[in-house]
Short mmCIF file of C-alpha atoms in Angstrom, two decimals:
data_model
loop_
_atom_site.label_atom_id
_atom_site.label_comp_id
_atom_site.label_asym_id
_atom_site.label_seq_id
_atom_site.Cartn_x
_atom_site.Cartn_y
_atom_site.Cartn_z
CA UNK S 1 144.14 52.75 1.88
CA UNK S 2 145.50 54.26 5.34
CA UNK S 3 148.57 56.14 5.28
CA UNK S 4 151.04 56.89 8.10
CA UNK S 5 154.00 56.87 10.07
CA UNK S 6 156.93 54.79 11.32
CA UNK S 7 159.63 56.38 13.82
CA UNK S 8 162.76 54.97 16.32
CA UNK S 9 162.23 57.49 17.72
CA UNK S 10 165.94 58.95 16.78
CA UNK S 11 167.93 61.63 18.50
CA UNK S 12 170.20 61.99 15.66
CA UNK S 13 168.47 64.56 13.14
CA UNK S 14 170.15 67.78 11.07
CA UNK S 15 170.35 66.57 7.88
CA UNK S 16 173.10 63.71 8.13
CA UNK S 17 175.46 65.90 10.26
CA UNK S 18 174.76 63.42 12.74
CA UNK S 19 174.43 65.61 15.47
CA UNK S 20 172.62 64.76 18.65
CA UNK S 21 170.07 66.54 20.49
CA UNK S 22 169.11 65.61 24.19
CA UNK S 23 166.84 62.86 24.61
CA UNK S 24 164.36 65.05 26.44
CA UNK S 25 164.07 67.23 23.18
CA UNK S 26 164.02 64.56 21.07
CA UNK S 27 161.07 62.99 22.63
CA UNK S 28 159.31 66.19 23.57
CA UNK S 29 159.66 66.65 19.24
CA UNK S 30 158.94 63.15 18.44
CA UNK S 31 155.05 63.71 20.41
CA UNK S 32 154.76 66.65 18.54
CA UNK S 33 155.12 64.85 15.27
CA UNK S 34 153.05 62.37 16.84
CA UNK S 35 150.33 65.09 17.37
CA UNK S 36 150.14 66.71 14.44
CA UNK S 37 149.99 63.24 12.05
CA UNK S 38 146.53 63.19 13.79
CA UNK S 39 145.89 66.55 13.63
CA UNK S 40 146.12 66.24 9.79
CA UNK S 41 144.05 63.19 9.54
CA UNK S 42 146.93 60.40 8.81
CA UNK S 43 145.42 56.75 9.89
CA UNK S 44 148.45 55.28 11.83
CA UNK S 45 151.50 56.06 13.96
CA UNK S 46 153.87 53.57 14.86
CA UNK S 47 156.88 53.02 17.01
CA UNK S 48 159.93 50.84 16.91
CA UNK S 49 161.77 49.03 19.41
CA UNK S 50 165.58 49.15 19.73
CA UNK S 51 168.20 49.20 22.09
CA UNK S 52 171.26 51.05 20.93
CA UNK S 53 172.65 54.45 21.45
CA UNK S 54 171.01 56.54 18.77
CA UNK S 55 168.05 55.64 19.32
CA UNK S 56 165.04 56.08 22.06
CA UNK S 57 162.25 53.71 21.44
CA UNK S 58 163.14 50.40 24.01
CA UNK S 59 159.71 51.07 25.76
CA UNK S 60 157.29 52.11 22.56
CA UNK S 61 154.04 51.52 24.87
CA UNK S 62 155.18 54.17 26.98
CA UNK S 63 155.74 56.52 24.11
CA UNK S 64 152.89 55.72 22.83
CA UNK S 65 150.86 56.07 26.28
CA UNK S 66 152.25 59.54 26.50
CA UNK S 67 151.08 60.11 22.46
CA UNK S 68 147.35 58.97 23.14
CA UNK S 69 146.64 61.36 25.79
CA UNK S 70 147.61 64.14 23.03
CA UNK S 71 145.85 62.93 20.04
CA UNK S 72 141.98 61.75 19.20
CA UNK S 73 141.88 59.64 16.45
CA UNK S 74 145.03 57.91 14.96
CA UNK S 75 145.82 54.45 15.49
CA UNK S 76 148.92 53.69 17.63
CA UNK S 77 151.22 50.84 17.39
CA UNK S 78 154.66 49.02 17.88
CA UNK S 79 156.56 48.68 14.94
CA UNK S 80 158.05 46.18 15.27
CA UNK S 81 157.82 44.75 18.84
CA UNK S 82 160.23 42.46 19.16
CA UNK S 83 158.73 39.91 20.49
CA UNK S 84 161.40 36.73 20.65
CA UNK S 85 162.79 38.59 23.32
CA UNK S 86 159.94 39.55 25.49
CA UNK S 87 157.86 38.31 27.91
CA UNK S 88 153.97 37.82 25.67
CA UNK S 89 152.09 37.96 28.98
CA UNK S 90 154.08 41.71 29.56
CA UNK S 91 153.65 42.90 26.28
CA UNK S 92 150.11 42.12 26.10
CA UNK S 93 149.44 44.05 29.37
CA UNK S 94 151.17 46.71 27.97
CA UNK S 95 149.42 47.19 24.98
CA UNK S 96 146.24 46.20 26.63
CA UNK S 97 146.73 49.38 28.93
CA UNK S 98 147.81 51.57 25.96
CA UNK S 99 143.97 50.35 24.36
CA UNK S 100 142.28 51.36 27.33
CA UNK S 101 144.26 55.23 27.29
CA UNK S 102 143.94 55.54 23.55
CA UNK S 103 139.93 54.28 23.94
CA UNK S 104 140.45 51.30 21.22
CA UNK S 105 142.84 52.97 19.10
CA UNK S 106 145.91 50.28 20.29
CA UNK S 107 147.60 47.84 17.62
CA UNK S 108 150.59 45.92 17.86
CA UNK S 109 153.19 44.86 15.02
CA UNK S 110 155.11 42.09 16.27
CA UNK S 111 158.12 40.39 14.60
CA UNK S 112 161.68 39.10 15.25
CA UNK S 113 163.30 42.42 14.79
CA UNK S 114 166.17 42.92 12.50
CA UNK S 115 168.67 43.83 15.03
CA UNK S 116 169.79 41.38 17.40
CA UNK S 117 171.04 43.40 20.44
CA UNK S 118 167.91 42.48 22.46
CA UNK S 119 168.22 38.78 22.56
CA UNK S 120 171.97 38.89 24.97
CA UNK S 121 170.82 42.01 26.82
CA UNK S 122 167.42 39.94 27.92
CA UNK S 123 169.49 36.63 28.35
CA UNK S 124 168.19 34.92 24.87
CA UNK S 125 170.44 32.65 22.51
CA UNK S 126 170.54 33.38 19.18
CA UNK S 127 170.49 29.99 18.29
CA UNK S 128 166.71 29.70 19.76
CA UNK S 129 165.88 32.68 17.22
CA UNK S 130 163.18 31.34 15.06
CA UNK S 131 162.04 28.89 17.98
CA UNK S 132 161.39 31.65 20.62
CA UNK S 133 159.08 33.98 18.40
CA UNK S 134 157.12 30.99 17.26
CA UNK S 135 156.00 30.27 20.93
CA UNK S 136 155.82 33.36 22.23
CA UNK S 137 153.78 34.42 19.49
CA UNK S 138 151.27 31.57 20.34
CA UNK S 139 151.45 32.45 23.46
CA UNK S 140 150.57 36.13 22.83
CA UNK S 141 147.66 35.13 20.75
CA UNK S 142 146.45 32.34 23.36
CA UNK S 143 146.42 35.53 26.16
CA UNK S 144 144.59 37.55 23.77
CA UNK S 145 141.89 35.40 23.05
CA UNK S 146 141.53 34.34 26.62
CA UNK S 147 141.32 35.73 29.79
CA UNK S 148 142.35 32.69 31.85
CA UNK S 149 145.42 31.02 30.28
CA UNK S 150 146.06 27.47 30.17
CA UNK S 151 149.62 27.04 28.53
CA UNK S 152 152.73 25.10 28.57
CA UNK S 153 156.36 25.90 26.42
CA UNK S 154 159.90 25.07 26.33
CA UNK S 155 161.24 28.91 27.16
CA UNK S 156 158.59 30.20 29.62
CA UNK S 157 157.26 28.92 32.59
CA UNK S 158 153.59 27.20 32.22
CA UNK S 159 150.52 29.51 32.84
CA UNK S 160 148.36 26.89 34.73
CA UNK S 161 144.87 29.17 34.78
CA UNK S 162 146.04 32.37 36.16
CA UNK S 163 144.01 36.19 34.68
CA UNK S 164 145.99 38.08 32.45
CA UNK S 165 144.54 42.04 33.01
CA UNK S 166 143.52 44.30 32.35
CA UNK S 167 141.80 43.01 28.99
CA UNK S 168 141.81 45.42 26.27
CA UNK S 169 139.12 47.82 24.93
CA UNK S 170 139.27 45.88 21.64
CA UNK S 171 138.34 42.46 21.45
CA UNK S 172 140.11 41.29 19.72
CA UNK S 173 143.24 43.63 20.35
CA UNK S 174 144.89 44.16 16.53
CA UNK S 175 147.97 42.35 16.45
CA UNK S 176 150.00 42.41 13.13
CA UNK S 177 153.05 40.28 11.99
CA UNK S 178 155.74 42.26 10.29
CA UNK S 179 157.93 40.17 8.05
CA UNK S 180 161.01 40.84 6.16
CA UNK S 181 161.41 38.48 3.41
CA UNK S 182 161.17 34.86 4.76
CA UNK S 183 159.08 32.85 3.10
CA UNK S 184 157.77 30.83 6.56
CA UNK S 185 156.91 34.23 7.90
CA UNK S 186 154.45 34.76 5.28
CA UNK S 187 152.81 31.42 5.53
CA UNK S 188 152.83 31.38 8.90
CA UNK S 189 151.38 35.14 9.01
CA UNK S 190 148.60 33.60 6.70
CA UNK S 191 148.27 30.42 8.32
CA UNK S 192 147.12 32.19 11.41
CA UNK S 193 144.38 34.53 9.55
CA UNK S 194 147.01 37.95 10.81
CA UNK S 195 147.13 41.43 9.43
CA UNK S 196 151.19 41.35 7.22
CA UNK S 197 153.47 43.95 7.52
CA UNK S 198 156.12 43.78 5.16
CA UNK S 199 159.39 45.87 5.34
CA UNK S 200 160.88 46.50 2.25
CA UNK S 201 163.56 49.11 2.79
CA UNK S 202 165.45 48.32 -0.83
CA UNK S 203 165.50 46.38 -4.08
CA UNK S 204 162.13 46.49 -6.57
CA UNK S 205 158.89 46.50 -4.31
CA UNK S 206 157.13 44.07 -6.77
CA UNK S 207 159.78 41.53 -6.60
CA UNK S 208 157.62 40.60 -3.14
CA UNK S 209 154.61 39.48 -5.33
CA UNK S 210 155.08 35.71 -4.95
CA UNK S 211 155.83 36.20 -1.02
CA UNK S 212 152.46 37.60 -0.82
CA UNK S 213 151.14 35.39 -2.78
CA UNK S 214 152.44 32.80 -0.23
CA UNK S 215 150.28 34.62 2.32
CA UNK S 216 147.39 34.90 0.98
CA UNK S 217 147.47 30.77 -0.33
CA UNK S 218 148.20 29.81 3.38
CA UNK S 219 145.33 31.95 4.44
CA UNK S 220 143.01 30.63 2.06
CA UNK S 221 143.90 27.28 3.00
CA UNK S 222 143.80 27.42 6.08
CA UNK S 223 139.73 29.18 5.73
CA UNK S 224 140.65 32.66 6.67
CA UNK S 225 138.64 35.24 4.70
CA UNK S 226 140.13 37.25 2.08
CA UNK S 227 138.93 40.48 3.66
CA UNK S 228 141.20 39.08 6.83
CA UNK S 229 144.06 39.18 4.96
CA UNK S 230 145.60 42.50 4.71
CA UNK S 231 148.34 43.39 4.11
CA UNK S 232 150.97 46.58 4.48
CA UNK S 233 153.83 48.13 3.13
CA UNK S 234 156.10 49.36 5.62
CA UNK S 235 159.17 51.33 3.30
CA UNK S 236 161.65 55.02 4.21
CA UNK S 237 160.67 57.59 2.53
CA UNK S 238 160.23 60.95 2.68
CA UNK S 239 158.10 64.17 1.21
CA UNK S 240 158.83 67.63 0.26
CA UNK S 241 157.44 70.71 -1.79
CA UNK S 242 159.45 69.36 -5.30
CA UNK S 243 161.28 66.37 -5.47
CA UNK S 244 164.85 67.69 -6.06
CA UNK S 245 164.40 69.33 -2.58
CA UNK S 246 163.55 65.20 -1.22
CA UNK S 247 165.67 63.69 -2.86
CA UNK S 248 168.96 66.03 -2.37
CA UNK S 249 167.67 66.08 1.70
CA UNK S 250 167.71 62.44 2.08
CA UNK S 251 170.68 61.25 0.59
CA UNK S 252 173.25 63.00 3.44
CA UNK S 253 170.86 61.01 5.81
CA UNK S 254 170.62 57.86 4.00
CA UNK S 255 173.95 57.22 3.07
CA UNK S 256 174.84 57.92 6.97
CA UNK S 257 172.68 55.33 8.16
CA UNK S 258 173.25 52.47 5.08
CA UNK S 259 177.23 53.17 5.80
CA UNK S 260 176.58 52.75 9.76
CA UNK S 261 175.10 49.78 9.38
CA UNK S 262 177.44 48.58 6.40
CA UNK S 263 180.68 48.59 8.61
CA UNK S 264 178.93 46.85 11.29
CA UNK S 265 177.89 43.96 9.11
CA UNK S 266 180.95 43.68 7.03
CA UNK S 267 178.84 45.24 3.85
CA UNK S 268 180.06 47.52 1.59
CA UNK S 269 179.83 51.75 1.38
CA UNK S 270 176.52 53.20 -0.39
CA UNK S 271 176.59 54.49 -2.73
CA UNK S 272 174.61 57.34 -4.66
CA UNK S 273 174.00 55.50 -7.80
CA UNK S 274 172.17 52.44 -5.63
CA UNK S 275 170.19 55.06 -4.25
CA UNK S 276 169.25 56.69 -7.22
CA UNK S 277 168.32 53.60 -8.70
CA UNK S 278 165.98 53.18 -5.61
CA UNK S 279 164.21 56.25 -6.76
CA UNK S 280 162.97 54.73 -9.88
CA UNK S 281 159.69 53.58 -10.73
CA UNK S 282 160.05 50.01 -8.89
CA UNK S 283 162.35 50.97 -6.73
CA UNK S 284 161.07 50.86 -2.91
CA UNK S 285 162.11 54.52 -1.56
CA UNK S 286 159.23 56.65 -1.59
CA UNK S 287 161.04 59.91 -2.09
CA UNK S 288 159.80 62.69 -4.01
CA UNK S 289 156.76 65.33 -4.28
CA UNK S 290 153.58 64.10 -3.21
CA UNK S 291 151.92 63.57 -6.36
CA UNK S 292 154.96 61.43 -7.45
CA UNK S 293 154.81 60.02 -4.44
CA UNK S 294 151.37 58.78 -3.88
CA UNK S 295 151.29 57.75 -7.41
CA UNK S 296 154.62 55.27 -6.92
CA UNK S 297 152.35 53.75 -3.99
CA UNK S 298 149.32 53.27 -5.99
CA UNK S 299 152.15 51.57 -8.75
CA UNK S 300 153.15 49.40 -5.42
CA UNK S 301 149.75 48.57 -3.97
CA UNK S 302 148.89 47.10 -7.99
CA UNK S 303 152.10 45.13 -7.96
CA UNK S 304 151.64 43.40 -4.84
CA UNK S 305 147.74 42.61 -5.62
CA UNK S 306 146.51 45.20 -3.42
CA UNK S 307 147.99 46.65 -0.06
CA UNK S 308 145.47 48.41 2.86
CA UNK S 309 147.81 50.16 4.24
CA UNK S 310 151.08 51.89 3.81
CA UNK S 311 153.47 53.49 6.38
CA UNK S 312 156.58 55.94 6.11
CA UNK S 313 159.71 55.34 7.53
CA UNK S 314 161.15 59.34 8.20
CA UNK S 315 163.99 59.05 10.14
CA UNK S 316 166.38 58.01 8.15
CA UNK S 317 166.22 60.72 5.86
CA UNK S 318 167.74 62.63 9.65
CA UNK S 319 165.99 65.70 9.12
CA UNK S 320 165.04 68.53 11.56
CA UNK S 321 162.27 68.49 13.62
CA UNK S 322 160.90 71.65 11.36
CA UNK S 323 161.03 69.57 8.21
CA UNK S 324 159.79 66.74 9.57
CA UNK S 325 156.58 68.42 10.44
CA UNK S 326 156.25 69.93 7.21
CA UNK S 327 156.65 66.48 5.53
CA UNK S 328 153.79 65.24 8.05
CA UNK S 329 151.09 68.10 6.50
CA UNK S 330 152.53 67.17 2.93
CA UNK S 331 151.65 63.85 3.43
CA UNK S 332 147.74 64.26 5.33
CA UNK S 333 146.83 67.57 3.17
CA UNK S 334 148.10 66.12 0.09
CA UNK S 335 148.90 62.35 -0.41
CA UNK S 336 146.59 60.62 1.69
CA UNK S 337 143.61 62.56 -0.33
CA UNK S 338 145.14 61.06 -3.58
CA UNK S 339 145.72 57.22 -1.69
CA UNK S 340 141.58 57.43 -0.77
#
């Protein structure tokens, strides 16, 4: 199983104080982090995309551009991109150019992005949000299997034969589909023979059985290998020498975040019995010691029939940069080793 990290790149950290450090510090931190998940032999790094205030990860190719030229051997990828409200052609260039930097160590994650601030600030309607991934997604997959592109779509302008360059080191370049829990997003992630990344930031992890399930059916009947069909677990979390010491770090962090985005969507407060109960056995936080914590992902990976690949959400726990680090030799010294 490969282990490793998801960040958006945050400038909000201290512990839930929500304080804010300069964007220039955050970022200069961030490819630290970056650099030492490789230098302690975690499998994956990955990058969001947003476009609000607290956060600094619109352009995650050129983060991760910046991260290759540090590190040697860990994968680097969007997560997610969202890709309903960019241009495929762009994106693939981009990621294309971040393969040849990284020498073949490029993925992408692509998915329609739980935040919608992207689709007015690009000019998209909302309305068109199911509609414009599906294209552009067949669109991105048509430019990475070809190097002269033949296409026509309702959204885009037709590609009538022109070269889409450079062409990645990897052929072909990974590209992923992350998913939240919509049924048609796991068939159709199966239905095309791609990598799943599921997200599964609360409830009980093995309640996603029978969407994965769904997956691997449509991939099956639509001839993909079952070796094709692999399949991660994207969830926060957070590591620390005991688990009192994670769990009492995370919550100030946590609770900031949940509320944030509570009183946006008209939700209510968090509270810290719901995120207790997330701590549980089934529950999808991955909080705690290592050992506790590797051994809840092993619990996961049996639940959901058997995941490749698992990747830590840190931020929201909004811990200092010091922390963070230490977290990122907990989890290559000590629960990778137990995930292999």
């Amino acid at each position: 199983m490969e282990i490793g990290i998801d960040s958006f790149a945050t400038n909000v950290l201290d512990n839930g104080s929500g304080t804010i450090i300069s964007g220039a510090v955050a970022m200069g931190q961030l490819l630290d982090r970056i650099e030492r998940a490789d230098e302690v032999g975690l499998d994956v790094f990955g990058i969001g995309e947003h476009h609000r205030a607290e956060f600094l990860d619109s352009a995650p190719a050129v983060i991760l551009a910046a991260a290759a030229a540090r590190t040697k051997r860990i994968r680097l990828t969007s997560a997610v991109t969202v890709l309903s409200a960019a241009d495929p052609v762009r994106v693939f260039q981009e990621f294309a150019t971040l393969d040849l930097i990284a020498q073949g160590r490029a993925e992408m994650v692509v998915g329609r992005g739980s935040s919608i601030e992207a689709f007015p600030l690009f000019g998209f309607d909302l309305n068109d949000y199911d509609a414009l991934f599906a294209e552009k997604l067949d669109l991105l997959l048509t430019v990475r299997d070809h190097e002269q592109v033949r296409w026509k779509g309702q959204f885009r302008p037709a590609l009538t034969g022109q070269g889409i360059y450079p062409r990645p080191m990897q052929n072909p370049l990974p590209i992923w589909l992350g998913v939240g829990g919509t049924p048609a997003s796991f068939v159709r992630a199966g239905t095309l023979g791609l990598p799943l990344m599921v997200a599964i930031i609360g409830g009980d992890t093995h309640r996603f059985r029978p969407l994965v399930d769904l997956y691997r059916e449509a991939g099956r009947r639509a001839g993909h290998a079952p070796e094709q069909l692999q399949v991660g677990l994207h969830s926060l979390g957070y590591v620390a020498e005991t688990s009192e010491e994670a769990i009492e770090s995370s919550f100030p962090g946590y609770e900031r975040t949940f509320n944030k985005r509570s009183r946006e969507r008209g939700g209510p407060p968090v509270s810290r019995a719901a995120f207790n109960a997330q701590l549980g056995p089934l529950g999808a936080l991955l909080i705690g010691n290592p050992e506790e914590v590797a051994q809840k992902i092993i619990r996961h990976s049996e639940a959901l029939g058997g995941i490749s690949r698992v990747t830590f959400q840190l931020d929201v726990a909004s811990q200092p940069h010091e922390k963070l680090m230490h977290a990122i030799d907990l989890l290559g010294t000590r629960v990778a080793p137990l995930l292999r």
